[in-house]
mmCIF file of C-alpha atoms in Angstrom:
data_model
loop_
_atom_site.group_PDB
_atom_site.id
_atom_site.type_symbol
_atom_site.label_atom_id
_atom_site.label_comp_id
_atom_site.label_asym_id
_atom_site.label_seq_id
_atom_site.Cartn_x
_atom_site.Cartn_y
_atom_site.Cartn_z
ATOM 1 C CA MET A 1 -0.013 0.036 -0.078
ATOM 2 C CA LYS A 2 1.304 3.401 -1.032
ATOM 3 C CA THR A 3 1.405 6.473 1.296
ATOM 4 C CA VAL A 4 0.914 9.752 -0.597
ATOM 5 C CA ILE A 5 2.323 12.923 1.115
ATOM 6 C CA LEU A 6 1.427 16.389 0.010
ATOM 7 C CA CYS A 7 4.729 18.332 -0.064
ATOM 8 C CA GLY A 8 4.123 21.059 -2.620
ATOM 9 C CA GLY A 9 2.611 23.999 -0.841
ATOM 10 C CA PHE A 10 4.247 27.398 -0.307
ATOM 11 C CA GLY A 11 4.018 27.332 3.474
ATOM 12 C CA THR A 12 3.456 31.087 3.621
ATOM 13 C CA ARG A 13 2.578 31.020 7.309
ATOM 14 C CA ILE A 14 5.952 29.730 8.269
ATOM 15 C CA ARG A 15 8.288 31.838 6.091
ATOM 16 C CA ASP A 16 9.600 33.510 9.262
ATOM 17 C CA VAL A 17 11.406 30.116 9.952
ATOM 18 C CA SER A 18 12.917 29.687 6.607
ATOM 19 C CA GLU A 19 12.366 31.122 3.149
ATOM 20 C CA SER A 20 14.939 28.901 1.487
ATOM 21 C CA LEU A 21 13.239 25.623 2.330
ATOM 22 C CA PRO A 22 9.908 24.086 1.431
ATOM 23 C CA LYS A 23 7.866 23.499 4.664
ATOM 24 C CA PRO A 24 8.253 19.701 4.690
ATOM 25 C CA MET A 25 12.073 20.303 4.740
ATOM 26 C CA ILE A 26 12.009 22.408 7.913
ATOM 27 C CA ASN A 27 13.733 20.489 10.671
ATOM 28 C CA ILE A 28 12.476 18.979 13.852
ATOM 29 C CA GLY A 29 15.856 18.470 15.577
ATOM 30 C CA PRO A 30 18.386 17.514 12.830
ATOM 31 C CA TYR A 31 15.874 15.869 10.482
ATOM 32 C CA PRO A 32 13.115 17.409 8.202
ATOM 33 C CA ILE A 33 9.529 17.021 9.406
ATOM 34 C CA LEU A 34 8.852 15.124 6.211
ATOM 35 C CA PHE A 35 11.425 12.498 7.463
ATOM 36 C CA HIS A 36 9.675 12.360 10.873
ATOM 37 C CA ILE A 37 6.354 11.630 9.094
ATOM 38 C CA MET A 38 7.784 8.924 6.832
ATOM 39 C CA LYS A 39 9.621 7.335 9.778
ATOM 40 C CA TYR A 40 6.328 7.187 11.658
ATOM 41 C CA TYR A 41 4.566 5.461 8.731
ATOM 42 C CA SER A 42 7.449 3.085 8.258
ATOM 43 C CA TYR A 43 7.155 2.008 11.852
ATOM 44 C CA PHE A 44 3.665 0.638 10.824
ATOM 45 C CA SER A 45 5.204 -1.091 7.827
ATOM 46 C CA HIS A 46 4.060 1.489 5.314
ATOM 47 C CA LYS A 47 7.339 1.988 3.392
ATOM 48 C CA GLU A 48 6.121 2.879 -0.120
ATOM 49 C CA PHE A 49 5.905 6.610 -0.521
ATOM 50 C CA VAL A 50 4.676 8.929 -3.223
ATOM 51 C CA LEU A 51 5.703 12.598 -2.521
ATOM 52 C CA CYS A 52 3.658 15.259 -4.373
ATOM 53 C CA LEU A 53 6.243 18.023 -5.056
ATOM 54 C CA GLY A 54 5.753 21.625 -6.065
ATOM 55 C CA TYR A 55 7.473 24.524 -4.349
ATOM 56 C CA LYS A 56 11.207 24.156 -4.123
ATOM 57 C CA SER A 57 10.892 20.541 -5.081
ATOM 58 C CA HIS A 58 14.721 20.410 -5.853
ATOM 59 C CA VAL A 59 15.456 20.617 -2.083
ATOM 60 C CA ILE A 60 13.399 17.505 -1.375
ATOM 61 C CA LYS A 61 14.874 15.611 -4.311
ATOM 62 C CA ASP A 62 18.399 16.631 -3.166
ATOM 63 C CA PHE A 63 17.794 15.192 0.295
ATOM 64 C CA PHE A 64 16.828 11.741 -1.029
ATOM 65 C CA LEU A 65 19.346 11.604 -3.781
ATOM 66 C CA ASN A 66 22.041 12.462 -1.222
ATOM 67 C CA TYR A 67 20.581 10.643 1.737
ATOM 68 C CA ARG A 68 23.665 8.969 2.841
ATOM 69 C CA VAL A 69 25.586 12.277 2.726
ATOM 70 C CA TYR A 70 23.006 13.880 4.917
ATOM 71 C CA THR A 71 22.765 11.172 7.513
ATOM 72 C CA SER A 72 26.139 9.515 7.648
ATOM 73 C CA ASP A 73 29.770 10.323 8.644
ATOM 74 C CA PHE A 74 32.025 9.957 5.589
ATOM 75 C CA GLN A 75 35.490 10.369 4.459
ATOM 76 C CA ILE A 76 36.754 11.913 1.200
ATOM 77 C CA ASP A 77 40.235 10.758 -0.154
ATOM 78 C CA PHE A 78 41.483 13.596 -2.269
ATOM 79 C CA ASP A 79 44.458 11.422 -3.256
ATOM 80 C CA ASP A 80 42.193 8.865 -4.702
ATOM 81 C CA ASN A 81 40.040 10.973 -7.098
ATOM 82 C CA ARG A 82 37.932 12.195 -4.139
ATOM 83 C CA ALA A 83 36.666 8.702 -3.410
ATOM 84 C CA ILE A 84 34.095 8.662 -0.680
ATOM 85 C CA LYS A 85 34.083 6.132 2.120
ATOM 86 C CA TYR A 86 30.924 6.044 4.271
ATOM 87 C CA LEU A 87 31.551 5.445 7.978
ATOM 88 C CA GLY A 88 28.207 3.938 8.700
ATOM 89 C CA SER A 89 24.662 5.382 8.721
ATOM 90 C CA ASN A 90 22.659 6.276 11.826
ATOM 91 C CA LEU A 91 19.415 6.103 9.828
ATOM 92 C CA PRO A 92 19.161 2.878 7.614
ATOM 93 C CA ILE A 93 15.973 2.752 5.649
ATOM 94 C CA ASP A 94 14.363 0.329 3.424
ATOM 95 C CA TRP A 95 11.764 2.556 1.722
ATOM 96 C CA LYS A 96 10.745 3.086 -1.835
ATOM 97 C CA VAL A 97 10.172 6.724 -2.541
ATOM 98 C CA THR A 98 8.482 8.129 -5.641
ATOM 99 C CA LEU A 99 9.100 11.810 -6.138
ATOM 100 C CA ALA A 100 6.439 13.242 -8.369
ATOM 101 C CA GLU A 101 6.478 16.807 -9.774
ATOM 102 C CA THR A 102 2.790 17.901 -9.412
ATOM 103 C CA GLY A 103 3.129 21.598 -10.311
ATOM 104 C CA LEU A 104 4.186 24.722 -8.650
ATOM 105 C CA ASN A 105 0.729 26.198 -8.230
ATOM 106 C CA THR A 106 -1.398 23.048 -8.116
ATOM 107 C CA MET A 107 -3.787 22.719 -5.188
ATOM 108 C CA THR A 108 -4.144 19.594 -3.100
ATOM 109 C CA GLY A 109 -6.904 17.892 -5.082
ATOM 110 C CA GLY A 110 -4.972 18.431 -8.368
ATOM 111 C CA ARG A 111 -1.780 16.997 -6.726
ATOM 112 C CA VAL A 112 -3.444 13.752 -5.648
ATOM 113 C CA LYS A 113 -5.079 13.344 -9.093
ATOM 114 C CA LYS A 114 -1.601 13.682 -10.675
ATOM 115 C CA VAL A 115 -0.177 10.834 -8.793
ATOM 116 C CA ALA A 116 -2.990 8.352 -9.541
ATOM 117 C CA LYS A 117 -0.684 6.521 -11.983
ATOM 118 C CA TYR A 118 1.713 5.717 -9.045
ATOM 119 C CA ILE A 119 -0.841 4.048 -6.878
ATOM 120 C CA GLY A 120 -0.877 0.938 -9.090
ATOM 121 C CA GLN A 121 -3.455 -1.686 -8.514
ATOM 122 C CA ASP A 122 -3.687 -1.147 -4.761
ATOM 123 C CA ASP A 123 -7.376 -0.968 -3.428
ATOM 124 C CA ASN A 124 -6.443 1.515 -0.843
ATOM 125 C CA PHE A 125 -3.716 4.077 -0.187
ATOM 126 C CA MET A 126 -2.707 6.384 2.758
ATOM 127 C CA LEU A 127 -2.771 10.146 2.268
ATOM 128 C CA THR A 128 -1.336 12.753 4.516
ATOM 129 C CA TYR A 129 0.214 16.322 4.731
ATOM 130 C CA GLY A 130 3.902 16.977 4.821
ATOM 131 C CA ASP A 131 3.732 19.330 7.714
ATOM 132 C CA GLY A 132 1.997 17.528 10.720
ATOM 133 C CA VAL A 133 2.893 14.875 13.257
ATOM 134 C CA GLY A 134 0.762 12.698 15.616
ATOM 135 C CA ASP A 135 0.588 9.385 17.409
ATOM 136 C CA ILE A 136 -2.325 8.006 15.490
ATOM 137 C CA ASP A 137 -2.531 4.196 15.539
ATOM 138 C CA LEU A 138 -2.145 3.524 11.749
ATOM 139 C CA ASP A 139 -3.097 -0.041 12.222
ATOM 140 C CA GLU A 140 -6.382 0.730 13.825
ATOM 141 C CA LEU A 141 -6.963 3.565 11.278
ATOM 142 C CA LEU A 142 -6.569 1.139 8.432
ATOM 143 C CA GLN A 143 -8.686 -1.579 10.106
ATOM 144 C CA PHE A 144 -11.479 0.952 10.639
ATOM 145 C CA HIS A 145 -11.259 2.136 7.014
ATOM 146 C CA LYS A 146 -11.550 -1.406 5.702
ATOM 147 C CA TYR A 147 -14.375 -2.288 7.957
ATOM 148 C CA HIS A 148 -16.726 0.468 7.128
ATOM 149 C CA GLY A 149 -16.034 0.237 3.373
ATOM 150 C CA LYS A 150 -16.503 3.876 2.453
ATOM 151 C CA ILE A 151 -14.276 5.705 -0.044
ATOM 152 C CA LEU A 152 -12.477 8.033 2.363
ATOM 153 C CA THR A 153 -11.526 7.996 6.142
ATOM 154 C CA VAL A 154 -10.258 11.125 7.770
ATOM 155 C CA THR A 155 -8.571 11.226 11.172
ATOM 156 C CA GLY A 156 -10.486 13.623 13.463
ATOM 157 C CA VAL A 157 -8.525 15.317 16.036
ATOM 158 C CA HIS A 158 -9.005 18.012 18.751
ATOM 159 C CA PRO A 159 -6.627 21.045 18.556
ATOM 160 C CA PRO A 160 -6.988 24.769 17.241
ATOM 161 C CA GLY A 161 -10.136 25.680 15.354
ATOM 162 C CA ARG A 162 -8.668 27.008 12.141
ATOM 163 C CA PHE A 163 -8.708 23.597 10.341
ATOM 164 C CA GLY A 164 -11.517 21.818 8.562
ATOM 165 C CA GLU A 165 -14.145 20.784 11.218
ATOM 166 C CA ILE A 166 -15.931 17.461 10.891
ATOM 167 C CA ALA A 167 -19.572 16.897 11.844
ATOM 168 C CA SER A 168 -20.324 13.173 12.192
ATOM 169 C CA THR A 169 -23.079 10.863 13.318
ATOM 170 C CA PRO A 170 -22.677 8.264 16.279
ATOM 171 C CA ASP A 171 -21.624 5.633 13.752
ATOM 172 C CA HIS A 172 -18.897 7.957 12.433
ATOM 173 C CA SER A 173 -20.466 8.836 9.117
ATOM 174 C CA VAL A 174 -19.382 12.381 7.971
ATOM 175 C CA ILE A 175 -22.456 14.689 7.594
ATOM 176 C CA GLY A 176 -20.531 17.991 7.255
ATOM 177 C CA PHE A 177 -17.166 19.438 6.568
ATOM 178 C CA ASN A 178 -16.336 23.066 7.253
ATOM 179 C CA GLU A 179 -13.061 23.972 5.924
ATOM 180 C CA LYS A 180 -12.486 27.163 7.945
ATOM 181 C CA PRO A 181 -14.666 27.093 11.130
ATOM 182 C CA GLN A 182 -14.711 30.095 13.467
ATOM 183 C CA SER A 183 -14.738 28.196 16.691
ATOM 184 C CA SER A 184 -16.480 25.155 18.204
ATOM 185 C CA GLY A 185 -15.893 22.035 20.286
ATOM 186 C CA GLY A 186 -16.047 19.568 17.448
ATOM 187 C CA ARG A 187 -13.371 17.506 15.944
ATOM 188 C CA ILE A 188 -11.140 18.971 13.145
ATOM 189 C CA SER A 189 -9.483 17.244 10.206
ATOM 190 C CA GLY A 190 -5.967 16.088 11.064
ATOM 191 C CA GLY A 191 -5.335 14.606 7.758
ATOM 192 C CA PHE A 192 -4.040 11.048 8.028
ATOM 193 C CA PHE A 193 -6.470 9.954 5.480
ATOM 194 C CA VAL A 194 -7.154 6.355 4.016
ATOM 195 C CA CYS A 195 -8.553 6.407 0.540
ATOM 196 C CA LYS A 196 -10.096 3.749 -1.657
ATOM 197 C CA ARG A 197 -8.948 4.115 -5.247
ATOM 198 C CA GLU A 198 -12.463 5.146 -6.212
ATOM 199 C CA ILE A 199 -11.335 8.631 -4.618
ATOM 200 C CA PHE A 200 -10.068 9.391 -8.142
ATOM 201 C CA GLU A 201 -13.677 9.421 -9.516
ATOM 202 C CA TYR A 202 -14.181 12.439 -7.406
ATOM 203 C CA LEU A 203 -11.070 14.225 -8.689
ATOM 204 C CA ASP A 204 -10.517 16.077 -12.024
ATOM 205 C CA ASP A 205 -7.517 17.465 -13.789
ATOM 206 C CA ARG A 206 -7.837 21.127 -12.649
ATOM 207 C CA GLU A 207 -4.816 22.388 -10.971
ATOM 208 C CA SER A 208 -7.166 24.675 -8.906
ATOM 209 C CA LEU A 209 -8.957 21.675 -7.389
ATOM 210 C CA VAL A 210 -8.821 21.785 -3.545
ATOM 211 C CA PHE A 211 -9.152 18.351 -2.165
ATOM 212 C CA GLU A 212 -10.696 19.684 1.049
ATOM 213 C CA LYS A 213 -13.525 21.502 -0.789
ATOM 214 C CA ASP A 214 -15.484 20.051 -3.670
ATOM 215 C CA PRO A 215 -14.144 16.428 -3.495
ATOM 216 C CA ILE A 216 -14.732 15.995 0.181
ATOM 217 C CA ASN A 217 -18.138 17.816 0.119
ATOM 218 C CA ASP A 218 -19.109 15.505 -2.735
ATOM 219 C CA LEU A 219 -18.137 12.488 -0.678
ATOM 220 C CA VAL A 220 -20.085 13.703 2.285
ATOM 221 C CA ARG A 221 -23.147 14.173 0.016
ATOM 222 C CA ASP A 222 -22.764 10.628 -1.237
ATOM 223 C CA ASN A 223 -22.261 9.232 2.280
ATOM 224 C CA GLN A 224 -18.789 7.980 1.345
ATOM 225 C CA MET A 225 -16.741 9.412 4.229
ATOM 226 C CA LYS A 226 -16.207 8.354 7.784
ATOM 227 C CA VAL A 227 -14.060 9.946 10.581
ATOM 228 C CA PHE A 228 -11.636 8.050 12.643
ATOM 229 C CA PRO A 229 -11.666 9.632 16.141
ATOM 230 C CA HIS A 230 -8.224 10.190 17.461
ATOM 231 C CA ASN A 231 -7.930 11.554 21.125
ATOM 232 C CA GLY A 232 -4.172 11.448 21.331
ATOM 233 C CA PHE A 233 -1.455 13.883 20.171
ATOM 234 C CA TRP A 234 -1.561 15.737 16.920
ATOM 235 C CA GLN A 235 0.371 18.927 15.946
ATOM 236 C CA PRO A 236 0.861 20.805 12.650
ATOM 237 C CA MET A 237 3.866 22.933 12.016
ATOM 238 C CA ASP A 238 2.311 25.997 10.373
ATOM 239 C CA THR A 239 3.864 28.861 12.386
ATOM 240 C CA HIS A 240 7.105 29.789 14.182
ATOM 241 C CA ARG A 241 5.445 28.987 17.611
ATOM 242 C CA GLU A 242 4.607 25.524 16.416
ATOM 243 C CA PHE A 243 8.128 25.037 14.999
ATOM 244 C CA LEU A 244 9.450 25.965 18.453
ATOM 245 C CA LEU A 245 7.013 23.705 20.229
ATOM 246 C CA LEU A 246 7.864 20.666 18.195
ATOM 247 C CA ASN A 247 11.523 21.200 18.373
ATOM 248 C CA ASN A 248 11.389 21.651 22.162
ATOM 249 C CA MET A 249 9.442 18.394 22.408
ATOM 250 C CA TYR A 250 12.173 16.616 20.365
ATOM 251 C CA LYS A 251 14.932 18.187 22.333
ATOM 252 C CA ASN A 252 13.418 17.107 25.528
ATOM 253 C CA SER A 253 12.587 13.505 24.422
ATOM 254 C CA LYS A 254 8.919 14.155 24.679
ATOM 255 C CA ALA A 255 7.917 13.665 21.113
ATOM 256 C CA PRO A 256 4.868 11.272 21.028
ATOM 257 C CA TRP A 257 5.279 10.579 17.288
ATOM 258 C CA ILE A 258 8.744 8.975 17.591
ATOM 259 C CA ARG A 259 8.381 5.226 17.924
ATOM 260 C CA GLU A 260 11.934 4.088 17.367
ATOM 261 C CA LYS A 261 15.306 5.720 17.683
ATOM 262 C CA PHE A 262 16.417 8.108 14.917
ATOM 263 C CA SER A 263 20.048 7.389 15.706
ATOM 264 C CA ASP A 264 22.356 5.045 17.728
#
């Protein structure tokens, strides 16, 4: 099963942290938040990734093309035509990573549509954003998704009210999705979606297509969406304050999303 990660946005709200990096490449500790997210999925044995690239895509490509350089000590022998000897890697990985150019100005729905060809024949795929971490039980999320049989599952979380709020029935059917709520006590969209491949029937080729608007509202209309309630940790990195929060959690070894050591 593939995990699609949306990595192409401009990240305008966090430009005060770095204007030279796309948001998924801003670090938590020594590693990009994108790597944290992928490491989390990998812990649950989801190791095939499709990255939807856009803004400053070359930075993300460079990281994966030169992964050993970024994560290992190495020695350069200038007497031997600059031969490189790697002195071990602290972060061995066994992932397959597809890096897909989905357009500089393409919106989220358009990006997902553009990578349909990389999903293969899988019946389902994971979908998330490249700027948020959590301690969602991905095994339970997937089991829930397969059990209810609807096209889309969204993880419902409980933080700040500027994200897409979900209204649902007691059996977890989604009956409303408000992209920009003012304030209320309901759950909000934390991403961490699971999609059946039929999701592509709700997407078109418009670069302006926002996944969280027409496609999700159409799924709600057709009773094809469920919410997976998550009461644990979830935190996006949209602002400088959130950048500091996540880095302090990492520094103090209080990062709930880390399930296995990043280094020896």
